[in-house]
mmCIF file of C-alpha atoms in Angstrom:
data_model
loop_
_atom_site.group_PDB
_atom_site.id
_atom_site.type_symbol
_atom_site.label_atom_id
_atom_site.label_comp_id
_atom_site.label_asym_id
_atom_site.label_seq_id
_atom_site.Cartn_x
_atom_site.Cartn_y
_atom_site.Cartn_z
ATOM 1 C CA UNK A 1 121.322 132.727 86.216
ATOM 2 C CA UNK A 2 117.888 132.917 87.795
ATOM 3 C CA UNK A 3 116.798 129.543 86.379
ATOM 4 C CA UNK A 4 120.084 128.014 87.568
ATOM 5 C CA UNK A 5 119.330 129.277 91.044
ATOM 6 C CA UNK A 6 115.784 127.866 90.925
ATOM 7 C CA UNK A 7 117.212 124.523 89.737
ATOM 8 C CA UNK A 8 119.651 124.503 92.655
ATOM 9 C CA UNK A 9 116.858 125.258 95.095
ATOM 10 C CA UNK A 10 114.702 122.505 93.608
ATOM 11 C CA UNK A 11 117.468 119.940 93.738
ATOM 12 C CA UNK A 12 118.222 120.928 97.290
ATOM 13 C CA UNK A 13 114.517 120.773 98.130
ATOM 14 C CA UNK A 14 114.193 117.285 96.641
ATOM 15 C CA UNK A 15 117.282 116.072 98.492
ATOM 16 C CA UNK A 16 115.992 117.485 101.790
ATOM 17 C CA UNK A 17 112.547 115.905 101.211
ATOM 18 C CA UNK A 18 114.063 112.509 100.450
ATOM 19 C CA UNK A 19 116.378 112.787 103.459
ATOM 20 C CA UNK A 20 113.377 113.595 105.660
ATOM 21 C CA UNK A 21 111.491 110.602 104.211
ATOM 22 C CA UNK A 22 114.450 108.278 104.829
ATOM 23 C CA UNK A 23 114.859 109.609 108.372
ATOM 24 C CA UNK A 24 111.179 109.114 109.090
ATOM 25 C CA UNK A 25 111.307 105.600 107.638
ATOM 26 C CA UNK A 26 114.527 104.854 109.536
ATOM 27 C CA UNK A 27 112.737 105.438 112.853
ATOM 28 C CA UNK A 28 110.075 102.910 111.836
ATOM 29 C CA UNK A 29 112.528 100.383 110.375
ATOM 30 C CA UNK A 30 113.378 98.333 113.532
ATOM 31 C CA UNK A 31 109.694 97.836 114.366
ATOM 32 C CA UNK A 32 108.925 96.904 110.732
ATOM 33 C CA UNK A 33 111.778 94.375 110.762
ATOM 34 C CA UNK A 34 110.414 93.012 114.053
ATOM 35 C CA UNK A 35 106.977 92.601 112.474
ATOM 36 C CA UNK A 36 108.508 90.822 109.446
ATOM 37 C CA UNK A 37 110.326 88.417 111.807
ATOM 38 C CA UNK A 38 107.034 87.790 113.667
ATOM 39 C CA UNK A 39 105.284 87.121 110.358
ATOM 40 C CA UNK A 40 107.939 84.485 109.604
ATOM 41 C CA UNK A 41 107.238 82.792 112.967
ATOM 42 C CA UNK A 42 103.474 82.811 112.342
ATOM 43 C CA UNK A 43 103.865 81.360 108.854
ATOM 44 C CA UNK A 44 105.725 78.351 110.234
ATOM 45 C CA UNK A 45 103.953 77.812 113.582
ATOM 46 C CA UNK A 46 100.299 78.597 112.690
ATOM 47 C CA UNK A 47 99.313 76.049 110.059
ATOM 48 C CA UNK A 48 95.918 75.820 108.221
ATOM 49 C CA UNK A 49 95.284 72.460 109.965
ATOM 50 C CA UNK A 50 95.728 74.097 113.345
ATOM 51 C CA UNK A 51 93.294 76.861 112.339
ATOM 52 C CA UNK A 52 90.505 74.526 111.153
ATOM 53 C CA UNK A 53 90.733 72.364 114.285
ATOM 54 C CA UNK A 54 89.383 75.091 116.594
ATOM 55 C CA UNK A 55 85.885 75.561 115.101
ATOM 56 C CA UNK A 56 83.061 73.979 117.110
ATOM 57 C CA UNK A 57 79.879 74.159 115.009
ATOM 58 C CA UNK A 58 78.198 76.870 117.140
ATOM 59 C CA UNK A 59 77.239 79.684 114.718
ATOM 60 C CA UNK A 60 77.903 82.748 116.901
ATOM 61 C CA UNK A 61 80.923 81.253 118.644
ATOM 62 C CA UNK A 62 82.439 80.200 115.327
ATOM 63 C CA UNK A 63 81.884 83.674 113.829
ATOM 64 C CA UNK A 64 83.729 85.259 116.755
ATOM 65 C CA UNK A 65 86.398 82.543 116.535
ATOM 66 C CA UNK A 66 86.730 83.202 112.784
ATOM 67 C CA UNK A 67 87.284 86.845 113.591
ATOM 68 C CA UNK A 68 89.863 86.068 116.303
ATOM 69 C CA UNK A 69 91.788 83.633 114.109
ATOM 70 C CA UNK A 70 91.685 86.025 111.140
ATOM 71 C CA UNK A 71 93.009 88.783 113.406
ATOM 72 C CA UNK A 72 96.083 86.816 114.453
ATOM 73 C CA UNK A 73 96.711 85.297 111.029
ATOM 74 C CA UNK A 74 98.997 86.927 108.527
ATOM 75 C CA UNK A 75 99.975 86.598 104.906
ATOM 76 C CA UNK A 76 98.624 87.163 101.426
ATOM 77 C CA UNK A 77 94.803 87.474 101.325
ATOM 78 C CA UNK A 78 94.724 84.655 98.732
ATOM 79 C CA UNK A 79 95.897 82.291 101.494
ATOM 80 C CA UNK A 80 92.841 83.301 103.542
ATOM 81 C CA UNK A 81 90.550 82.492 100.561
ATOM 82 C CA UNK A 82 92.108 79.049 100.159
ATOM 83 C CA UNK A 83 91.870 78.303 103.895
ATOM 84 C CA UNK A 84 88.328 79.765 103.868
ATOM 85 C CA UNK A 85 87.251 77.384 101.128
ATOM 86 C CA UNK A 86 88.806 74.442 102.994
ATOM 87 C CA UNK A 87 86.942 75.474 106.154
ATOM 88 C CA UNK A 88 83.649 75.617 104.202
ATOM 89 C CA UNK A 89 84.315 72.117 102.847
ATOM 90 C CA UNK A 90 84.847 70.911 106.407
ATOM 91 C CA UNK A 91 81.416 72.255 107.364
ATOM 92 C CA UNK A 92 82.401 75.534 109.033
ATOM 93 C CA UNK A 93 79.636 78.148 108.515
ATOM 94 C CA UNK A 94 79.890 80.942 105.913
ATOM 95 C CA UNK A 95 79.447 83.449 108.799
ATOM 96 C CA UNK A 96 82.667 82.206 110.416
ATOM 97 C CA UNK A 97 84.574 81.998 107.129
ATOM 98 C CA UNK A 98 83.502 85.535 106.126
ATOM 99 C CA UNK A 99 84.569 86.864 109.536
ATOM 100 C CA UNK A 100 87.859 85.016 109.096
ATOM 101 C CA UNK A 101 88.699 86.457 105.641
ATOM 102 C CA UNK A 102 87.610 89.999 106.587
ATOM 103 C CA UNK A 103 89.594 89.978 109.855
ATOM 104 C CA UNK A 104 92.622 88.604 107.964
ATOM 105 C CA UNK A 105 92.919 91.903 106.086
ATOM 106 C CA UNK A 106 91.369 94.482 108.411
ATOM 107 C CA UNK A 107 92.693 93.560 111.881
ATOM 108 C CA UNK A 108 96.404 93.129 112.475
ATOM 109 C CA UNK A 109 97.510 91.885 115.888
ATOM 110 C CA UNK A 110 100.992 91.014 114.631
ATOM 111 C CA UNK A 111 101.351 94.452 113.024
ATOM 112 C CA UNK A 112 99.857 96.232 116.046
ATOM 113 C CA UNK A 113 103.227 97.154 117.654
ATOM 114 C CA UNK A 114 104.259 98.850 114.400
ATOM 115 C CA UNK A 115 100.922 100.656 114.139
ATOM 116 C CA UNK A 116 101.153 101.813 117.770
ATOM 117 C CA UNK A 117 104.735 102.986 117.322
ATOM 118 C CA UNK A 118 104.063 104.937 114.130
ATOM 119 C CA UNK A 119 100.424 106.081 114.286
ATOM 120 C CA UNK A 120 99.962 106.250 118.058
ATOM 121 C CA UNK A 121 98.567 103.951 120.748
ATOM 122 C CA UNK A 122 95.087 105.464 120.939
ATOM 123 C CA UNK A 123 94.507 105.433 117.187
ATOM 124 C CA UNK A 124 95.937 101.931 116.647
ATOM 125 C CA UNK A 125 94.034 100.305 119.522
ATOM 126 C CA UNK A 126 90.730 102.023 118.663
ATOM 127 C CA UNK A 127 91.067 101.141 114.985
ATOM 128 C CA UNK A 128 91.846 97.480 115.614
ATOM 129 C CA UNK A 129 89.110 97.026 118.231
ATOM 130 C CA UNK A 130 86.539 98.681 115.938
ATOM 131 C CA UNK A 131 87.731 96.657 112.945
ATOM 132 C CA UNK A 132 87.337 93.479 114.998
ATOM 133 C CA UNK A 133 83.747 94.377 115.940
ATOM 134 C CA UNK A 134 82.938 95.387 112.343
ATOM 135 C CA UNK A 135 84.357 92.085 111.096
ATOM 136 C CA UNK A 136 81.588 90.221 112.941
ATOM 137 C CA UNK A 137 78.895 92.724 111.851
ATOM 138 C CA UNK A 138 80.054 92.714 108.204
ATOM 139 C CA UNK A 139 80.111 88.885 108.187
ATOM 140 C CA UNK A 140 76.560 88.639 109.557
ATOM 141 C CA UNK A 141 75.219 91.379 107.238
ATOM 142 C CA UNK A 142 76.904 89.877 104.161
ATOM 143 C CA UNK A 143 75.689 86.307 104.686
ATOM 144 C CA UNK A 144 72.151 87.373 105.666
ATOM 145 C CA UNK A 145 71.906 89.699 102.607
ATOM 146 C CA UNK A 146 73.310 86.986 100.345
ATOM 147 C CA UNK A 147 70.685 84.518 101.606
ATOM 148 C CA UNK A 148 67.865 87.055 101.173
ATOM 149 C CA UNK A 149 69.036 87.971 97.648
ATOM 150 C CA UNK A 150 69.567 84.394 96.481
ATOM 151 C CA UNK B 1 109.794 127.148 116.544
ATOM 152 C CA UNK B 2 112.736 125.855 118.604
ATOM 153 C CA UNK B 3 110.349 124.399 121.172
ATOM 154 C CA UNK B 4 108.427 122.676 118.361
ATOM 155 C CA UNK B 5 111.639 121.166 116.926
ATOM 156 C CA UNK B 6 112.685 120.013 120.395
ATOM 157 C CA UNK B 7 109.279 118.361 120.847
ATOM 158 C CA UNK B 8 109.554 116.620 117.472
ATOM 159 C CA UNK B 9 113.035 115.355 118.313
ATOM 160 C CA UNK B 10 111.817 114.067 121.674
ATOM 161 C CA UNK B 11 108.925 112.264 119.981
ATOM 162 C CA UNK B 12 111.253 110.786 117.360
ATOM 163 C CA UNK B 13 113.633 109.509 120.060
ATOM 164 C CA UNK B 14 110.718 107.983 121.945
ATOM 165 C CA UNK B 15 109.487 106.246 118.773
ATOM 166 C CA UNK B 16 112.998 105.029 117.985
ATOM 167 C CA UNK B 17 113.337 103.607 121.510
ATOM 168 C CA UNK B 18 109.980 101.822 121.208
ATOM 169 C CA UNK B 19 110.872 100.601 117.725
ATOM 170 C CA UNK B 20 114.214 99.113 118.872
ATOM 171 C CA UNK B 21 112.688 97.605 122.029
ATOM 172 C CA UNK B 22 110.120 95.742 119.932
ATOM 173 C CA UNK B 23 112.821 94.422 117.589
ATOM 174 C CA UNK B 24 114.926 93.237 120.550
ATOM 175 C CA UNK B 25 111.898 91.444 122.095
ATOM 176 C CA UNK B 26 111.233 89.582 118.815
ATOM 177 C CA UNK B 27 114.932 88.743 118.542
ATOM 178 C CA UNK B 28 114.895 87.290 122.087
ATOM 179 C CA UNK B 29 111.753 85.305 121.195
ATOM 180 C CA UNK B 30 113.647 83.807 118.257
ATOM 181 C CA UNK B 31 116.579 82.881 120.517
ATOM 182 C CA UNK B 32 114.286 81.214 123.081
ATOM 183 C CA UNK B 33 112.357 79.267 120.423
ATOM 184 C CA UNK B 34 115.640 78.242 118.766
ATOM 185 C CA UNK B 35 116.550 76.338 121.955
ATOM 186 C CA UNK B 36 113.456 74.142 121.467
ATOM 187 C CA UNK B 37 113.372 73.775 117.698
ATOM 188 C CA UNK B 38 116.257 75.126 115.671
ATOM 189 C CA UNK B 39 114.877 73.807 112.368
ATOM 190 C CA UNK B 40 111.561 75.645 112.697
ATOM 191 C CA UNK B 41 113.367 78.861 113.617
ATOM 192 C CA UNK B 42 115.576 78.507 110.576
ATOM 193 C CA UNK B 43 112.408 78.037 108.463
ATOM 194 C CA UNK B 44 110.860 81.122 110.105
ATOM 195 C CA UNK B 45 113.977 83.161 109.296
ATOM 196 C CA UNK B 46 113.786 81.966 105.695
ATOM 197 C CA UNK B 47 110.088 82.904 105.547
ATOM 198 C CA UNK B 48 110.888 86.363 106.981
ATOM 199 C CA UNK B 49 113.684 86.866 104.482
ATOM 200 C CA UNK B 50 111.322 85.887 101.652
ATOM 201 C CA UNK B 51 108.740 88.429 102.897
ATOM 202 C CA UNK B 52 111.445 91.117 103.049
ATOM 203 C CA UNK B 53 112.524 90.381 99.462
ATOM 204 C CA UNK B 54 108.881 90.452 98.335
ATOM 205 C CA UNK B 55 108.093 93.801 99.926
ATOM 206 C CA UNK B 56 111.400 95.549 99.070
ATOM 207 C CA UNK B 57 110.142 97.125 95.809
ATOM 208 C CA UNK B 58 107.043 98.478 97.579
ATOM 209 C CA UNK B 59 109.228 99.799 100.424
ATOM 210 C CA UNK B 60 111.206 101.817 97.870
ATOM 211 C CA UNK B 61 107.950 103.141 96.354
ATOM 212 C CA UNK B 62 106.670 104.134 99.815
ATOM 213 C CA UNK B 63 109.930 105.976 100.665
ATOM 214 C CA UNK B 64 109.789 107.809 97.317
ATOM 215 C CA UNK B 65 106.123 108.671 97.894
ATOM 216 C CA UNK B 66 107.049 110.040 101.319
ATOM 217 C CA UNK B 67 109.705 112.180 99.622
ATOM 218 C CA UNK B 68 107.103 113.426 97.119
ATOM 219 C CA UNK B 69 104.667 114.200 99.950
ATOM 220 C CA UNK B 70 107.365 116.177 101.769
ATOM 221 C CA UNK B 71 108.414 118.049 98.643
ATOM 222 C CA UNK B 72 105.261 118.683 96.628
ATOM 223 C CA UNK B 73 102.324 118.333 98.938
ATOM 224 C CA UNK B 74 101.938 121.184 101.339
ATOM 225 C CA UNK B 75 99.836 121.014 104.524
ATOM 226 C CA UNK B 76 97.329 123.369 102.911
ATOM 227 C CA UNK B 77 96.587 121.001 100.012
ATOM 228 C CA UNK B 78 96.464 117.932 102.287
ATOM 229 C CA UNK B 79 93.949 119.656 104.517
ATOM 230 C CA UNK B 80 91.961 120.678 101.428
ATOM 231 C CA UNK B 81 91.670 117.130 100.059
ATOM 232 C CA UNK B 82 92.122 114.994 103.199
ATOM 233 C CA UNK B 83 91.669 117.407 106.080
ATOM 234 C CA UNK B 84 88.678 118.653 108.073
ATOM 235 C CA UNK B 85 87.462 120.793 105.165
ATOM 236 C CA UNK B 86 87.634 117.882 102.664
ATOM 237 C CA UNK B 87 84.046 116.697 103.288
ATOM 238 C CA UNK B 88 82.590 113.760 101.310
ATOM 239 C CA UNK B 89 85.373 114.126 98.705
ATOM 240 C CA UNK B 90 87.948 113.238 101.370
ATOM 241 C CA UNK B 91 86.123 110.041 102.375
ATOM 242 C CA UNK B 92 85.853 108.879 98.761
ATOM 243 C CA UNK B 93 89.490 109.767 98.100
ATOM 244 C CA UNK B 94 90.598 107.734 101.151
ATOM 245 C CA UNK B 95 88.508 104.734 99.995
ATOM 246 C CA UNK B 96 89.961 105.024 96.491
ATOM 247 C CA UNK B 97 93.554 105.365 97.752
ATOM 248 C CA UNK B 98 93.075 102.397 100.090
ATOM 249 C CA UNK B 99 91.772 100.166 97.288
ATOM 250 C CA UNK B 100 94.589 101.183 94.934
ATOM 251 C CA UNK B 101 97.443 100.781 97.460
ATOM 252 C CA UNK B 102 99.562 97.632 97.264
ATOM 253 C CA UNK B 103 101.700 95.542 99.588
ATOM 254 C CA UNK B 104 101.390 94.786 103.296
ATOM 255 C CA UNK B 105 99.528 97.203 105.534
ATOM 256 C CA UNK B 106 102.478 98.019 107.823
ATOM 257 C CA UNK B 107 104.685 99.569 105.149
ATOM 258 C CA UNK B 108 102.070 102.303 104.644
ATOM 259 C CA UNK B 109 102.166 103.476 108.281
ATOM 260 C CA UNK B 110 105.147 105.904 107.894
ATOM 261 C CA UNK B 111 103.568 107.577 104.830
ATOM 262 C CA UNK B 112 100.213 107.895 106.628
ATOM 263 C CA UNK B 113 101.995 109.416 109.624
ATOM 264 C CA UNK B 114 103.620 111.973 107.302
ATOM 265 C CA UNK B 115 100.231 112.761 105.728
ATOM 266 C CA UNK B 116 98.659 113.113 109.179
ATOM 267 C CA UNK B 117 101.471 115.505 110.176
ATOM 268 C CA UNK B 118 100.526 117.471 107.036
ATOM 269 C CA UNK B 119 96.866 117.618 108.116
ATOM 270 C CA UNK B 120 95.157 114.336 107.083
ATOM 271 C CA UNK B 121 92.145 113.433 109.246
ATOM 272 C CA UNK B 122 92.487 110.404 111.561
ATOM 273 C CA UNK B 123 89.164 109.045 110.281
ATOM 274 C CA UNK B 124 90.439 109.059 106.717
ATOM 275 C CA UNK B 125 93.578 107.140 107.776
ATOM 276 C CA UNK B 126 91.275 104.481 109.245
ATOM 277 C CA UNK B 127 89.209 104.442 106.028
ATOM 278 C CA UNK B 128 92.387 104.067 103.949
ATOM 279 C CA UNK B 129 93.620 101.168 106.105
ATOM 280 C CA UNK B 130 90.233 99.393 106.093
ATOM 281 C CA UNK B 131 89.797 99.638 102.327
ATOM 282 C CA UNK B 132 93.214 98.129 101.736
ATOM 283 C CA UNK B 133 91.290 94.896 102.259
ATOM 284 C CA UNK B 134 89.605 95.408 98.881
ATOM 285 C CA UNK B 135 92.161 94.412 96.288
ATOM 286 C CA UNK B 136 91.181 94.699 92.624
ATOM 287 C CA UNK B 137 93.879 92.258 91.340
ATOM 288 C CA UNK B 138 92.602 89.630 93.796
ATOM 289 C CA UNK B 139 88.943 90.011 92.784
ATOM 290 C CA UNK B 140 88.926 87.157 90.234
ATOM 291 C CA UNK B 141 90.424 84.796 92.836
ATOM 292 C CA UNK B 142 87.873 85.806 95.449
ATOM 293 C CA UNK B 143 85.008 85.444 92.957
ATOM 294 C CA UNK B 144 86.341 82.006 91.999
ATOM 295 C CA UNK B 145 86.233 80.833 95.614
ATOM 296 C CA UNK B 146 83.098 82.568 96.941
ATOM 297 C CA UNK B 147 81.013 83.751 93.955
ATOM 298 C CA UNK B 148 80.306 87.183 92.453
ATOM 299 C CA UNK B 149 77.242 87.922 94.608
ATOM 300 C CA UNK B 150 79.131 87.286 97.840
ATOM 301 C CA UNK B 151 82.056 89.494 96.781
ATOM 302 C CA UNK B 152 79.849 92.438 95.703
ATOM 303 C CA UNK B 153 77.783 92.349 98.902
ATOM 304 C CA UNK B 154 80.892 91.957 101.069
ATOM 305 C CA UNK B 155 82.699 94.899 99.468
ATOM 306 C CA UNK B 156 79.668 97.190 99.783
ATOM 307 C CA UNK B 157 79.389 96.382 103.500
ATOM 308 C CA UNK B 158 83.142 96.794 103.961
ATOM 309 C CA UNK B 159 83.105 100.291 102.438
ATOM 310 C CA UNK B 160 80.153 101.256 104.668
ATOM 311 C CA UNK B 161 81.943 99.771 107.712
ATOM 312 C CA UNK B 162 85.110 101.721 106.869
ATOM 313 C CA UNK B 163 83.245 105.053 106.858
ATOM 314 C CA UNK B 164 81.406 104.265 110.108
ATOM 315 C CA UNK B 165 84.722 103.225 111.679
ATOM 316 C CA UNK B 166 86.397 106.430 110.483
ATOM 317 C CA UNK B 167 83.574 108.562 111.908
ATOM 318 C CA UNK B 168 83.732 106.773 115.295
ATOM 319 C CA UNK B 169 87.531 107.183 115.425
ATOM 320 C CA UNK B 170 87.165 110.915 114.766
ATOM 321 C CA UNK B 171 84.605 111.232 117.574
ATOM 322 C CA UNK B 172 86.931 109.364 119.965
ATOM 323 C CA UNK B 173 90.027 111.323 118.842
ATOM 324 C CA UNK B 174 88.261 114.644 119.427
ATOM 325 C CA UNK B 175 87.179 113.734 122.957
#
């Protein structure tokens, strides 16, 4: 009798927990769908050719540009590696390409509305601004260390 | 208690309003762009649908994980392992969880919000999100394109950057 009661409580507890999870996810669902629709737009409108055409050859400017472009780009990280390699072949510096591939995965301008809505404006903005700055610092530190080591 | 519930409901309604507004804005953007180039918009919709199909299994996992967090993990244990009292263990756990997590970044936001409501530190959320950039299954591909030395150095700097970022966020959040 007692174990039956415990079972009932557990089942009820699980159902309530799942309901809470679904409810919490439901609130975030429209903004997530919006982000997915934006990702679709970016995939079609922002092509790799368009991305490589903006680099100028200036080391610092290109590193910042790499970071900016990586921040607004979206998709699987493998895509950023492939584009990164193409950029290197076209003579873009490793600083810029590193900034580009790091920003691709650490800064998310397209996902920012979802992050603001779910995790809060202050947190989301601070995190993305800091990640953007760190992208440039990490790129410089990585390439300089690599050159010193090799 | 009642006041707390009322506050939570108000916050949820506000989030829902913001969430819907964003969706409507994107929908309007699609309509406007469709006037200029219907074919590209149709391709964008296809791309979006493909993304949705791709992430669906991970969405289910995230919802189930949220259920598990609600059911099994109590605020006391979250604050022990990921809260203020977690110390260095918490930072390493957040790095580890970030590296192991799969799928796009945005589907993890609701679970992180739940964990934060249970007591997870803001800095550790930032560390988790930053370290999602380090993906073990993608390592061979990255090494193929950029070399082993580059990848090792990059990942070390990224982990350091994630901790510094988390610390700065905590300082700002506590102001």
